[in-house]
Amino acid sequence: MSLLRKLHLLKCLLTVALAAPLLMSCYNYDQEEEMTDTSEKYINLKIAVNTGGQNATRAGEKPAGGEDGDGREAGFIRENEVSGVTVMFYQNNAGINATDAATTMIDYCAYYSVTFDSRDEQGMNESPHKDEAIYTTGNRSLKGTPLDVTKSYHMIVVANLNLTSQITGTTTLATVREMVSSKAYNGSGKNIDATNLVMASEEDATIDFPSTTPTLDGPDHYIYNFSGIRIERLAARIDFWTKYGANVAYKATTGTGTDVDGYEYQVYKNDTEETPTSTDIFKLVAVVPFNVNSGSEYYIKRTSKYDNFAARSSEIPSYLTHETTTSWVLDYYSSAAKTAAAHPTNLSNTLTAVQALAEDDAKWLFMKDVQATDKRYVLGEKDNIIVGYPMENTIDDNSPLYYYATGLAIYGYYYKNGIKDAAHTTKMVYYGYLRHQGEGSGSYLAVEAADLSTTETIYSLGRPDMNYGVVRNNIYRISIDRITQKGTEPKIKIKIEEEKWRHVDNPEIYI
């Protein structure tokens, strides 16, 4: 080999040797950048069981109307316990009411168990409060998920149900908005037999990663914390409260005449008497709810600006929007007209059937069965008896109340002059519809069976929007306000308050 060729080969080898460290340096730089981009990131969600509404204040024995009402009330621990949540993330700046929901995909769905954080004491609270119980998911790794911390998402929450098997890679927001639950709790829903209450988003939650500063928890461990994510129960609750303007006492059977177990109420001689002076006695024996929805309910609450099916047949409803004094909440069965003179199949304990129930029927909630066990449910030093947990049942302005509106039958004995023999005893059942939004501070008249109308509607009575109905996460509390003697047919004045687990006070009702 010539000397010139040897020098050329040596020059090439030297060039390669000098370039090698540079190549190695580029490789290490790329590796370091990749490690920084894949630092461990977590999401931590605080889920609040919402007492409801927004900044509600008490308004003196009548509803302010709409979602807010007159106050709030925290539920019992059994009613706000959460064991886990299904969370669904999607991207759409318009949120839950996006018009392109049919093409908006659910990016990620997961089920997280939760741990208890804090809760309010059960019962009414003079100072407004919004979150009655708070739970946390703890730190959940984003590794292996499609969630991108450079993007913003909206999130839907369903508590106490694992729905991950129903959410696939092709599930859209439109599909989720139409998802339906066939249960609102575990148990019969009668009295206190309801646990693991199903809850869903109360508001359209936003998970904005770019606008959220993560906290550092160890080297390269970044925690994105989000709070104020509120959920509400799909079920409502009906209570009977023994609060009264005069003394009320639970008295068991004396063993004489026609006496029975129940709460004894003093009777007023007239509507103006301030202290009851009549010697008559009314004894509350049992109650039973009627026209109770036992079918299905949407997870996502919806409202309409129209008051009947015909008007809204082509309308896209609003999702997770707050109810107003003119909007109408839609239940699952609002997708069809509610005008037929017949009870729909989704309603149990229909008003027609309740009128035929025997005095010892299992559907009646007898005071003798709940008085002793429910003593812990005391409100204002008076027994507050939970009747049950109905699902949403809202009606149109042209729906016959008799066939569609949820209400309560009140069964009792009226003792003339307080004498409990057959000659002085009258068995009486009164029927009253639950009010959702009242029409002022006036009184209402609930009636005996013979006076029930099968044709009255909100429209025919000239009542305001959503006057009758059951809406999720509300407590409908009935109490006897005044019993006035009237010959052999006493008039009983019933007050129905709508407390919102969310808490709305409704006007008085006469029966």
PDB file of C-alpha atoms in Angstrom, residues 76 78-79 185 188-194 236-241 284 286-290 292 349 363-367 370 374 377 384-390 406-410 434 475-478:
ATOM      1  CA  PHE A  76     -78.364  11.577  56.849  1.00  0.00           C
ATOM      2  CA  ARG A  78     -76.862   6.853  54.837  1.00  0.00           C
ATOM      3  CA  GLU A  79     -78.114   9.294  52.205  1.00  0.00           C
ATOM      4  CA  TYR A 185     -80.667   3.120  45.501  1.00  0.00           C
ATOM      5  CA  SER A 188     -87.298  -1.029  48.641  1.00  0.00           C
ATOM      6  CA  GLY A 189     -87.277   2.750  49.003  1.00  0.00           C
ATOM      7  CA  LYS A 190     -89.975   2.493  51.668  1.00  0.00           C
ATOM      8  CA  ASN A 191     -89.323   4.281  54.954  1.00  0.00           C
ATOM      9  CA  ILE A 192     -85.553   4.137  55.593  1.00  0.00           C
ATOM     10  CA  ASP A 193     -84.859   1.097  53.400  1.00  0.00           C
ATOM     11  CA  ALA A 194     -82.616   2.930  50.919  1.00  0.00           C
ATOM     12  CA  ALA A 236     -86.187  12.551  46.070  1.00  0.00           C
ATOM     13  CA  ARG A 237     -87.544  11.969  49.590  1.00  0.00           C
ATOM     14  CA  ILE A 238     -90.998  12.243  51.152  1.00  0.00           C
ATOM     15  CA  ASP A 239     -91.228  12.973  54.894  1.00  0.00           C
ATOM     16  CA  PHE A 240     -94.090  13.258  57.330  1.00  0.00           C
ATOM     17  CA  TRP A 241     -93.271  15.709  60.119  1.00  0.00           C
ATOM     18  CA  LEU A 284    -102.907   9.891  62.482  1.00  0.00           C
ATOM     19  CA  ALA A 286    -100.734   5.712  58.529  1.00  0.00           C
ATOM     20  CA  VAL A 287     -99.591   7.322  55.283  1.00  0.00           C
ATOM     21  CA  VAL A 288     -98.907   5.979  51.814  1.00  0.00           C
ATOM     22  CA  PRO A 289     -97.456   7.722  48.751  1.00  0.00           C
ATOM     23  CA  PHE A 290     -99.285   7.329  45.457  1.00  0.00           C
ATOM     24  CA  VAL A 292     -94.741   6.899  42.565  1.00  0.00           C
ATOM     25  CA  ASN A 349     -99.227   2.669  44.199  1.00  0.00           C
ATOM     26  CA  LYS A 363     -98.111  -0.548  51.328  1.00  0.00           C
ATOM     27  CA  TRP A 364     -99.341   1.649  54.160  1.00  0.00           C
ATOM     28  CA  LEU A 365     -96.638   3.047  56.401  1.00  0.00           C
ATOM     29  CA  PHE A 366     -98.144   2.672  59.839  1.00  0.00           C
ATOM     30  CA  MET A 367     -97.103   5.007  62.609  1.00  0.00           C
ATOM     31  CA  VAL A 370     -92.025   3.546  62.473  1.00  0.00           C
ATOM     32  CA  ASP A 374     -87.385   6.381  63.815  1.00  0.00           C
ATOM     33  CA  TYR A 377     -85.066  11.167  63.001  1.00  0.00           C
ATOM     34  CA  ASN A 384     -89.834  13.388  61.310  1.00  0.00           C
ATOM     35  CA  ILE A 385     -90.900  10.157  59.635  1.00  0.00           C
ATOM     36  CA  ILE A 386     -89.314   9.241  56.314  1.00  0.00           C
ATOM     37  CA  VAL A 387     -92.063   7.895  54.072  1.00  0.00           C
ATOM     38  CA  GLY A 388     -89.886   6.851  51.138  1.00  0.00           C
ATOM     39  CA  TYR A 389     -87.630   7.733  48.219  1.00  0.00           C
ATOM     40  CA  PRO A 390     -89.472   8.317  44.931  1.00  0.00           C
ATOM     41  CA  THR A 406     -97.313  12.053  42.950  1.00  0.00           C
ATOM     42  CA  GLY A 407     -98.997  12.606  46.277  1.00  0.00           C
ATOM     43  CA  LEU A 408     -99.618  11.302  49.776  1.00  0.00           C
ATOM     44  CA  ALA A 409    -102.663   9.628  51.283  1.00  0.00           C
ATOM     45  CA  ILE A 410    -103.148  10.292  55.009  1.00  0.00           C
ATOM     46  CA  LEU A 434     -97.012  17.080  46.372  1.00  0.00           C
ATOM     47  CA  ILE A 475     -87.231  16.575  50.219  1.00  0.00           C
ATOM     48  CA  TYR A 476     -91.024  16.924  50.164  1.00  0.00           C
ATOM     49  CA  ARG A 477     -92.036  17.306  53.791  1.00  0.00           C
ATOM     50  CA  ILE A 478     -95.679  17.107  54.821  1.00  0.00           C
TER      51      ILE A 478
END
